[in-house]
N, CA and C of each residue as an Amber inpcrd file, in Angstrom:
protein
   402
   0.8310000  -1.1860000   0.0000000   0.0000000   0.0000000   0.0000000
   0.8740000   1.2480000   0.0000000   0.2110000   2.2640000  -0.9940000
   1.1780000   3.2890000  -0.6350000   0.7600000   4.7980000  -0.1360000
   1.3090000   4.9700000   0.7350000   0.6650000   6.2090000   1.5000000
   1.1880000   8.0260000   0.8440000   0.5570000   8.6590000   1.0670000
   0.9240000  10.0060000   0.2500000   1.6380000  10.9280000   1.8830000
   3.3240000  11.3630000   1.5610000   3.5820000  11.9800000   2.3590000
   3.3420000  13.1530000   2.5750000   3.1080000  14.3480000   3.6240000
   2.7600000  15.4340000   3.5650000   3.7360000  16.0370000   2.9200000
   4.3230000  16.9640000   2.5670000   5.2550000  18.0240000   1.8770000
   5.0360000  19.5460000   2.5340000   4.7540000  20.1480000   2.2930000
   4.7000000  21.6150000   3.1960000   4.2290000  21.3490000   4.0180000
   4.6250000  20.7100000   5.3260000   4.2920000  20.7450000   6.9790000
   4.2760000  21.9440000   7.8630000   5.1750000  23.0790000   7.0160000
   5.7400000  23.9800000   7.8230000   4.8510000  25.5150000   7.1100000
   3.8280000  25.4390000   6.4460000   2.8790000  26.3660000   6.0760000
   2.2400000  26.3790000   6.6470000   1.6240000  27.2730000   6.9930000
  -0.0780000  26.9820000   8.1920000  -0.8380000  27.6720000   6.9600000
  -1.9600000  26.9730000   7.5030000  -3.4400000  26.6280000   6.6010000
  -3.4710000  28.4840000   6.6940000  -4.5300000  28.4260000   5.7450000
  -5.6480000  29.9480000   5.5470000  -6.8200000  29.7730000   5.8010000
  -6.8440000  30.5350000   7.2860000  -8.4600000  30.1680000   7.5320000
  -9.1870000  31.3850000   7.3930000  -9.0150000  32.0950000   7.4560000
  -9.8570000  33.3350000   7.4720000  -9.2140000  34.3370000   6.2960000
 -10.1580000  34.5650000   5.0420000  -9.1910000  34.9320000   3.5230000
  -7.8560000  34.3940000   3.4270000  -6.9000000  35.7060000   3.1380000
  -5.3740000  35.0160000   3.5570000  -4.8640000  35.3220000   4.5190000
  -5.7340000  35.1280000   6.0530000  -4.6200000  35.1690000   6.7270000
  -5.0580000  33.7560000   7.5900000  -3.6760000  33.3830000   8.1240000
  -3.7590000  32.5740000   8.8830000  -4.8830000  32.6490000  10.5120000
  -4.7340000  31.4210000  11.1520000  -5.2760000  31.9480000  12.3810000
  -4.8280000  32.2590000  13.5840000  -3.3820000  32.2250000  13.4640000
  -2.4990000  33.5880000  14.5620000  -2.3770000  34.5920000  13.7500000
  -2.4610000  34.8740000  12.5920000  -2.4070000  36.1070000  11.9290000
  -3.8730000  37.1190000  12.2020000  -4.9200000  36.0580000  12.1420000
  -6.1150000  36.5380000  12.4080000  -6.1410000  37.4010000  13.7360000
  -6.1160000  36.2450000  14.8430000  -6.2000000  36.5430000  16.2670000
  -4.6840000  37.9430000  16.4990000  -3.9810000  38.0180000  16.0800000
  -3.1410000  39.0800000  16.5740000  -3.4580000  40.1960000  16.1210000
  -4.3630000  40.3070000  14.5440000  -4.9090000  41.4460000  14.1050000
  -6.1090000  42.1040000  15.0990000  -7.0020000  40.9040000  14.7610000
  -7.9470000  41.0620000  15.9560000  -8.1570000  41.7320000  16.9980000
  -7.1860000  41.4830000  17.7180000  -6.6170000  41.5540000  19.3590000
  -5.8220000  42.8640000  19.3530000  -5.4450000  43.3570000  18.9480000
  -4.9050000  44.4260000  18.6270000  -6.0810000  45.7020000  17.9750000
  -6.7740000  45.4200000  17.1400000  -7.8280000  46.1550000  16.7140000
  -9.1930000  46.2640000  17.3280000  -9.1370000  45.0110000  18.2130000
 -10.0420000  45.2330000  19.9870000  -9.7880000  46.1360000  20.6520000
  -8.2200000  45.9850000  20.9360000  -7.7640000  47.3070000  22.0700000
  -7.8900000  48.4370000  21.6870000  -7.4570000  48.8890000  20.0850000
  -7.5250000  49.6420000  19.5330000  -8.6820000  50.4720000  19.8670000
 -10.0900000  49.7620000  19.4500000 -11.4380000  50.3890000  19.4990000
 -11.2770000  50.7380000  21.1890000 -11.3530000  49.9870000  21.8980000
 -11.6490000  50.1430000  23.6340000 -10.7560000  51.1910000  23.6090000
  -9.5270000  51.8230000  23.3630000  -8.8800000  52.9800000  23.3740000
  -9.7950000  54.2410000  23.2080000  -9.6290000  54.0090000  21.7150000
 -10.7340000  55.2840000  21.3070000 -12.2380000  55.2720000  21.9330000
 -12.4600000  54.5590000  22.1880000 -13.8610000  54.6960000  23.2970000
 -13.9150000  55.2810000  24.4060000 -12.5860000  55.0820000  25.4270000
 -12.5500000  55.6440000  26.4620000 -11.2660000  56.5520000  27.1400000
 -10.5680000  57.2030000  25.6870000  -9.4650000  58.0820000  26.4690000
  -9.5800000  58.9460000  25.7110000  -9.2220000  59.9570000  25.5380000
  -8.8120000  61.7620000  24.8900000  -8.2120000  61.1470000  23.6860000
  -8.3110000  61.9620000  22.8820000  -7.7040000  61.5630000  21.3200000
  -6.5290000  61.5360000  21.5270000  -5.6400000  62.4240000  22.0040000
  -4.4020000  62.2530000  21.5220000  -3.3090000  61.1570000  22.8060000
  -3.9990000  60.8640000  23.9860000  -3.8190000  59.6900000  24.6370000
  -3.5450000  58.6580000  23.8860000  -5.2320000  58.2620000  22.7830000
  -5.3090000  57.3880000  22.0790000  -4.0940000  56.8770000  20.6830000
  -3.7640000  58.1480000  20.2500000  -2.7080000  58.4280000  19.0400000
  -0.8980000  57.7380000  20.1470000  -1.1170000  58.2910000  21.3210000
   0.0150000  57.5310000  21.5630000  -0.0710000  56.3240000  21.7900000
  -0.9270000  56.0240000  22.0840000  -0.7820000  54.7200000  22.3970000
  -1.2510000  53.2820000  21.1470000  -2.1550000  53.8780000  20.3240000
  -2.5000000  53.1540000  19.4740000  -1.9390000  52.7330000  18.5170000
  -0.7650000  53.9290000  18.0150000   0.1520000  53.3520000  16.9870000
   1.1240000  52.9330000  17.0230000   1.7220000  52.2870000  18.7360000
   2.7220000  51.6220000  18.7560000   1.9910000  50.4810000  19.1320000
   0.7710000  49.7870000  19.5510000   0.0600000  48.9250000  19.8920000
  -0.4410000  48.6150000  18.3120000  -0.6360000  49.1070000  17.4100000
  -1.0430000  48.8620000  16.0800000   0.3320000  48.1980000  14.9590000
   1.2690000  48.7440000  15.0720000   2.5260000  48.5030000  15.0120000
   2.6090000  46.7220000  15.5330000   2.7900000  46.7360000  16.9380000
   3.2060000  45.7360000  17.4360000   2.2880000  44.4540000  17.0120000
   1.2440000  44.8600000  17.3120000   0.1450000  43.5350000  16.3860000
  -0.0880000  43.2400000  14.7590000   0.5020000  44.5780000  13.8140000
   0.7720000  43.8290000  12.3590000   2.0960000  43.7090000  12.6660000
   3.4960000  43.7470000  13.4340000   4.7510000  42.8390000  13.4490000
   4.2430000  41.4690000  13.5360000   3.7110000  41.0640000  14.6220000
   3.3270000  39.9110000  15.6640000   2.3450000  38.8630000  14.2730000
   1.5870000  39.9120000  13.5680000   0.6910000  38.7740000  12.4900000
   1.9220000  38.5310000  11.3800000   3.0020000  40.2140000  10.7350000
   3.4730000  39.6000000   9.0950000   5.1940000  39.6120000   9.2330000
   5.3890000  40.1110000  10.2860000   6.6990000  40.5910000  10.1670000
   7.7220000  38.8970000  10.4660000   8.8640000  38.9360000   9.9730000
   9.4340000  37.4270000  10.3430000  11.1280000  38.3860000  10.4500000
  11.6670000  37.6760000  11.8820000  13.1100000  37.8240000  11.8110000
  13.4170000  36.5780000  11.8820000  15.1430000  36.7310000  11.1480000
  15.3230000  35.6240000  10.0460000  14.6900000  34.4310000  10.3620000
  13.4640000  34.7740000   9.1990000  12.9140000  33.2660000   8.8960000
  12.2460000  32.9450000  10.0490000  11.4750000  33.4290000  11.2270000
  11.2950000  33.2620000  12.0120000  10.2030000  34.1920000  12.6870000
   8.9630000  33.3440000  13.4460000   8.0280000  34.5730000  13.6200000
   8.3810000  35.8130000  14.3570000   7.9120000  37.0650000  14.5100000
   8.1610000  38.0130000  15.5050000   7.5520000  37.6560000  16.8220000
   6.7200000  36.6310000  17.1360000   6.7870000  35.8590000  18.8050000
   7.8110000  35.8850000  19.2020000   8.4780000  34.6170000  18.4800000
   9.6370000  33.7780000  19.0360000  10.1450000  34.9340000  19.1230000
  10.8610000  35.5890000  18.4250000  12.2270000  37.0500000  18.5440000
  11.3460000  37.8660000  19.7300000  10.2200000  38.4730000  19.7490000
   9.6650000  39.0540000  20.8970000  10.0720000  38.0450000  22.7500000
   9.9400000  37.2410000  22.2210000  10.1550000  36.1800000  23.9290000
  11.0270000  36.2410000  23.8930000  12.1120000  35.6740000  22.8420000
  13.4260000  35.6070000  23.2540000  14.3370000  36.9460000  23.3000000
  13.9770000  37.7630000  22.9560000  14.0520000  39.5840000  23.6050000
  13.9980000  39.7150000  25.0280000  12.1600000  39.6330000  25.5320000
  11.8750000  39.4120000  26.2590000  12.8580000  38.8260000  27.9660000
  13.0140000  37.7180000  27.6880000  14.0060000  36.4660000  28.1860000
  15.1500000  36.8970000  28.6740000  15.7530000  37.2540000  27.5960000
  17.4810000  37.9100000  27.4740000  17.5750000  39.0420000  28.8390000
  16.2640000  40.2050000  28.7740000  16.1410000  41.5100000  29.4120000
  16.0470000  40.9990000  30.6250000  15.3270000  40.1510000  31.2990000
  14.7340000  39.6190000  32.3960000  15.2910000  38.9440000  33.0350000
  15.9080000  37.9380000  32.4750000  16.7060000  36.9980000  33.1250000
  17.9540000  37.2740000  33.7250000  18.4300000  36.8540000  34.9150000
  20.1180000  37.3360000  35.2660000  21.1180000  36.5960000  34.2580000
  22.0020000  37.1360000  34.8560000  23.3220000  36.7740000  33.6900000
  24.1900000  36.2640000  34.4080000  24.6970000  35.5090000  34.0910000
  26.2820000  34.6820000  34.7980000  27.1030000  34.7810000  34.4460000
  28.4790000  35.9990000  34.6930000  29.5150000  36.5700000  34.3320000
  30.8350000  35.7500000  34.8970000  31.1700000  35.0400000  34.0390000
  32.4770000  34.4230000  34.4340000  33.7900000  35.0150000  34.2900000
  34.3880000  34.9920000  35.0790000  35.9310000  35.6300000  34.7680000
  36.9190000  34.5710000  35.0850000  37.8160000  34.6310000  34.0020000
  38.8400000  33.3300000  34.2440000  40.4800000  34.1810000  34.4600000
  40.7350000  33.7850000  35.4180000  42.0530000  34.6590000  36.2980000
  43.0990000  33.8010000  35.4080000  44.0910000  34.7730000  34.6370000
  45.3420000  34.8510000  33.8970000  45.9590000  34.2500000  35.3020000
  46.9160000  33.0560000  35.5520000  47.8720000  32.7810000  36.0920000
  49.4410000  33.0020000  35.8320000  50.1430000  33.7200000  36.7490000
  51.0700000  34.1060000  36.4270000  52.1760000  33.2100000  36.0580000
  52.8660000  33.6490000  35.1600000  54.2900000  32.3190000  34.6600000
  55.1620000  32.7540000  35.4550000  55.3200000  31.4490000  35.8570000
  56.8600000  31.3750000  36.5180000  57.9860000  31.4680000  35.5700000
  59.0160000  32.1300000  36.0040000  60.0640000  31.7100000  34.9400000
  61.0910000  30.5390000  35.9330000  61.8400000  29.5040000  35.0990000
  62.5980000  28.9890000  35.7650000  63.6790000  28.9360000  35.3920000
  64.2810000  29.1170000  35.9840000  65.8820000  29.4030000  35.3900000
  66.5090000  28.1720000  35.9860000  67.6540000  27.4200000  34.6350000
  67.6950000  25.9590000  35.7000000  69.5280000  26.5140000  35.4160000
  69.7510000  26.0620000  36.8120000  71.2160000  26.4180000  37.3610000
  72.4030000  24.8670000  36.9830000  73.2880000  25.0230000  36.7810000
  73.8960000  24.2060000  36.4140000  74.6850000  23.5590000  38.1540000
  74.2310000  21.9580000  38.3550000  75.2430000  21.5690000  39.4400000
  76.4640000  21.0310000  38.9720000  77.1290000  21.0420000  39.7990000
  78.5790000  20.3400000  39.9370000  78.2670000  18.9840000  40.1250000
  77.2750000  18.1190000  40.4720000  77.3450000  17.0850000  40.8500000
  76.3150000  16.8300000  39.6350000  76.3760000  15.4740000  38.8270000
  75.7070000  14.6750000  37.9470000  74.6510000  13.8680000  38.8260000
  74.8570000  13.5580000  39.6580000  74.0370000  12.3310000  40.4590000
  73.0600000  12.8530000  41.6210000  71.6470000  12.3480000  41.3380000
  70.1600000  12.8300000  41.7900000  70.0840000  11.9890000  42.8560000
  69.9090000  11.6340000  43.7580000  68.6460000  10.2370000  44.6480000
  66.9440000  10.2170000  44.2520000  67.2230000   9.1200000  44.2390000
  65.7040000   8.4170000  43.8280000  64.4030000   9.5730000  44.7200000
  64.7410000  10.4100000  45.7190000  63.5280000  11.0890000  46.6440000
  63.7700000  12.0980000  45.6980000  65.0160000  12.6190000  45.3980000
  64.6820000  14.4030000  44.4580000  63.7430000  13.6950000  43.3840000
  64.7870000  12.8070000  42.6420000  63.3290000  12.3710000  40.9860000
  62.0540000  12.5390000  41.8850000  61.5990000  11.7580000  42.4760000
  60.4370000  11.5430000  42.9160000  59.7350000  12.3620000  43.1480000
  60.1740000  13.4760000  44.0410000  59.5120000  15.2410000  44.3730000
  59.9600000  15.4770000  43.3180000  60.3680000  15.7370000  42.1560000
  60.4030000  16.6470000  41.2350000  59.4330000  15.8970000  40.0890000
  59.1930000  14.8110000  40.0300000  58.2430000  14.4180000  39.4360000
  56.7590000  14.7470000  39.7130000  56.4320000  14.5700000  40.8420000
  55.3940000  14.7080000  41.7640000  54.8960000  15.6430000  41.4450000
  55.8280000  17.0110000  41.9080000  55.9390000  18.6940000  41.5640000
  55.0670000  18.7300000  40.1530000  56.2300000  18.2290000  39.2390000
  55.6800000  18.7000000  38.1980000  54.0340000  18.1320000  37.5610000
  54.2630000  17.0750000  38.1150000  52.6920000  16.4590000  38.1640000
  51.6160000  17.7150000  38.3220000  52.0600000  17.8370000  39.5710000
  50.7900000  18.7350000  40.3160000  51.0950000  19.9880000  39.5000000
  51.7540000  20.4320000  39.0750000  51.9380000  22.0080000  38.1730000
  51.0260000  21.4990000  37.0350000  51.2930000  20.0560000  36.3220000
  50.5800000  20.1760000  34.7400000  49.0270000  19.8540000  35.3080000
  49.0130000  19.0810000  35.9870000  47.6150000  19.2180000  36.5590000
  46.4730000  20.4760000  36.6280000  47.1990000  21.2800000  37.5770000
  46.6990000  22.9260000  37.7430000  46.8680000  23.2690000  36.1640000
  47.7240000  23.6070000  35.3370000  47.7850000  24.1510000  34.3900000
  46.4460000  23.7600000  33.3100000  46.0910000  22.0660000  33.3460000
  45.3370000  21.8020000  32.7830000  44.0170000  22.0150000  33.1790000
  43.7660000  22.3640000  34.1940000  42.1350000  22.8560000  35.0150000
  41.9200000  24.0050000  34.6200000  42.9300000  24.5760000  34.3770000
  42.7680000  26.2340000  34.0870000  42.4950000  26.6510000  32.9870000
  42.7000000  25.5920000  31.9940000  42.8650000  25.7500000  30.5600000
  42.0040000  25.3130000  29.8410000  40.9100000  24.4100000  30.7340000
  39.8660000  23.7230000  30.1800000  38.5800000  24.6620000  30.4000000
  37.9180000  24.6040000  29.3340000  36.2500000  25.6410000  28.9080000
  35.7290000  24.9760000  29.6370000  34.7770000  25.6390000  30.9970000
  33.5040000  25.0880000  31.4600000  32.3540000  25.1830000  30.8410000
């Protein structure tokens, strides 16, 4: 049997002429407030407030940042402003310089290797904690 796959999944239907039905409802909703404005404030109250509220509801029905409705970019605006921030600072450690001195004697004991191994252990260790992205 063979079944027919959908193809444009990512169009929304036309329900009301051409607009969709969040296109509808944001016109709507916006041209509700609109009227209740002019019904009950001074004209030029109304002029401020109506044409950035008129504005914001044809963004919200046609406007798209990239590729993307003006909701989503409105919340995630939104989000960014509101939310705290977590400022990390990663502390520059200072270099040692080492200056290696020349001995008179060729011959180590097994405890210097050992602490100087150790040492350096624990130096590449630290070096590598510091250096790694959390």
């Amino acid at each position: 049997m063979r079944f027919e796959v959908p193809q444009f999944i990512e169009v929304e239907d036309k329900i009301i002429g051409p607009l969709t039905w969040k296109q509808f409802v944001y016109l709507a909703g916006g041209v509700g407030i609109i009227v209740v404005l002019f019904l009950s404030v001074p004209f030029l109250i109304f002029i401020l407030f109506a044409l950035p509220l008129g504005a914001l509801s044809f963004a919200l029905a046609f406007h798209r940042v990239n590729n993307r409705p003006f909701s989503v970019f409105l919340e995630s605006a939104v989000m960014f402003f509101t939310r705290s921030r977590l400022y990390l600072w990663r502390r520059e450690t200072a270099q040692t310089i080492v200056v290696k001195k020349e001995k008179s004697e060729q011959t180590t004991s097994d405890s210097e290797l050992h602490s100087v191994r150790t040492q350096s252990i624990h130096t590449l260790s630290r070096k590598l904690e510091h250096s790694l992205p959390e």
